[in-house]
């Protein structure tokens, strides 16, 4: 049934809208429309005073729907839905029309056109809300369990916090050892802790928590279900070690077959080992067996066969969880052969490899049996490429390099360091490292992308030639013992596999995409699936952990009550019209549609918990059996009719007398400010109280208070006892 008592509120937005759109004229035109009981232009629709007035209007005038013409619905949808709920009408009998971004800001040079377009949009909103339905949220039960994919530092830290909130956590790591890249980074800035120590502390904490279950060698195979009730299928790869074997004997055998390598860069050389670990202290402290190499070495197998179990098989686990957090991390960029001499000379290595080298040596920096007295760092290798794949900055590389250089000086006296860079981006407190590096005598040479440095490896030592922009493009050449390529972060190679399973969008930088970097920084388009850490873009350790903890907090807020209320804006099937051609299921990216039998025939069925209401299924339905709640045919067609209707709008004119009145009014603004300041001296008051005592309308007081708040003259001071209005006081 069409709505017959509609209220329309057109916002001035403090001049953002009313400076270009004639809101007063629009309000009068809309008032004459059929079914419109109230039409008001208000200074700030979102102000607490106006919300109170709207509630009063709805209750006194028995309105059954409201339209708010203001700014973007992204900002205030929930604000006005709550107004509807508090007033006693269904929250989905409200619609918001954007006449700021779409009218006043877009057409500020042609106010008449902005006003005409705003009229069309408001008419469209009125028509739409007249056909709106009183929808109810979809209530579903939730499992109070979380699957965290990736057991790097961010994933482990999120697992600990999520478990402390009372959730059961399944921590899934694809590798056989936890920690990701962090254990190989040596000392970390700014704490000075060793990466291995950080991982060990987190791992030991997890082992002490009964509600955290860690799976290593865990491959995510399939995820079905929806928020609150996901079924996660995981394959666990075996280590091929007997469950009954003596742990001490396992370690003795491991030490016998895996002697320490003279080259610290080759510790994880799986291709030549029957048993291996990613680094000596890797956790869990259980080596992995290469079963094919073991079986080919018959003598070794026969000698120690009591510790092996070559018959172990892949295990398939099914875990029921309420939500999923992805913290799969990143990979370091691997230079191509010949890129700055990489792989053409053993004296050209990457920064992660150099960090291992610094960490492995003690008294003197030795590489391949020779002492190193000079090192040249070449920055932005593989990143910030105008014509390459990785156009972004990795953010943490400059800090990591300079921190490594400082460690180099502190650990090995007399080593000279050259920094061949494009830009130094040590933001925040990390700028202190840049200063310290300079004080230690590091030499900085700046190049531009169009003229990169040349590395010549034909001699005994690598020769570097660079046009230094700090010395007016003077060409500088110097020899060095070792060239270190500063490589940034890139998305993991298995990103598409995880993305396809969990339906996570991938951005142009190949990292996972959140919904909005500011408003929803860890949410994905799939409700209940969150991302955190460096899988969504380059971050340092602190930023990665903060991101993952944000995801853990969001998940806890979602599942802790045991039920979730989902929006009912989903696809709906007309069972009589549906003939099940399957095209809707083919185009659905969320696997929300399946075939079911109904009255002796196959029809489509929509999973309301999974459906996102995107509407892609509706246009492919040949029998027109699908519609989207809040976007029905009646609503959409009526919006088109409303927008296309002609408007008898007169161009706004300003005569001399009214112009003088306006000028006089402008002169009064500071006077009103003075009145408000005098009144608030030593006390706090609400907008209605200020309005009553000064004798000005509440919308005028609202306008001035908002402006005074913007310029730090006043500030909010909490809600009144009825929680209806904010108090305001002078800002000290």
C-alpha angles and dihedrals in degrees: 000000000000118000113252103183111055129167121207123198119188115195127218089198089210091297097316088108105017094053088071108014117065094229095170092058092044091052091055093046093049091049089065093056121108115264095016110126098170130024117176137167109213133187096231117006091191095052115115091238092056092045088056090050092049091053090050091049093049093050098041097042094037092233116188098194140016137206122201117195106196138098131335116322086225088075104043112016091111091043094062095035086060090049089055092048093049090049092052103252129112113276091226091060087077129083131184125214121203108223096152105060092026099042122010096035096036095048103028090133092057109040093175091057090045090054094047092049091047089053090053092049093048091049088050090051092048092051092046095050090047087066095039120127130223097247126188126215118254109249116206133173120243136212110232092226133103132206113210112194110207127034101213119126092283093049094046092047091049090048091054094049094044091051091049088056089061101262127129109240129205107197111199122195122182092202121067091241132052130231103061113214097340098087089059096053099079115207115013130218129269102004097046090224118144114248091234091055092052092051092045092053093049093046093050090049091052092050089057094053113088093198095058118082115190121203119187124190084033118155118194105231108169142351121200135169127043142268111321093018113048120157109211117196114203131182115212115206115217125239090212093231120131115252089222096050120121107254092215091054090049090056093046091052090045091053091049095052097036111048117180112278118235087223110063090200090067100052094113094051097147093169092073102035137082091201125026147171128196090240133350096265095039116149135259084045093228121108123227123238123223095218096194093053090043093054092047090055098066097173093053092046093050092048095053104019093127090073096048132076109190092175095070113125136203111277121220114210128187115205125189112214138163096221144005129224118195116207100157095145127205146284128239115247111259112215117232120246109281095019101138087338095304113165089002090083130025086220092072113078138155127258094252089053091048091051090056089049093052091046093050097050125071120177100016134016105247125178123180089348095305129105117245117221101165135032130189119203116203111199134212095026106170095359136087090028111164090199100025135082098262107059095159131090115246091216098205101059097084092051093045092051097047091045089052090049091053091049088050091056093044094050102036118034120216099022111139118218128202121193113202102188145161098208132347112231106180097148127191118354089350088079086079089068091056090053093048092048091054091049089053090059102259113162117227122201119182123212135177126233093245090057107037122180119269120229114203112193098174094102134061090273129031111262117213123200119188138167102231112213090193090068098042095275094306110171110239126190127190140161123235136183094226136019115209117197111212102220123188135212123290131180117273119264092237093055095108091052093055091040093054093048095048098029092237115163118238119216130221088267088058093242122119116276125229121208094252128354093222109024099036107012099164102028123100129203088264110080109235096022115103135178130211142169127020095333087086096047143316113315137157120241096268093050092046092052092047090051093049092047089052088055091049091051092049091050093049091051088051101049106024096090093056092237134064128207110217125192113261093221094118140125118282128202126221098216094198093054099039116100096173106241090163096229093117091056091047094057097039108107093193100054088237097140129069138160121262134172116253126173092342098312139084116255136166120266125198123216100221092198092057102035114098096194092240091145098220090128096057100068094048093055106104094194094049090236096141130075133165120235110250088015100067122151090256092052096046095044092047090051090054091049091049094049093047095050116114119249127212094215121162120211112253113250129190117207124200094259095051089044090056090047089052091049090049089050090052090053089055094058096084088046091056089048090053090049091051093046091050092048094048094047105126097352144067124233140177125240094257090050092050091045092051096047096045096039095234127128115265093241090056091051090046091053093050095043092051090051092045089049090051090055093044096249094122135013137197115269104192134279127303121249093273091048088231101115138026121240118229129205138175114278112240 
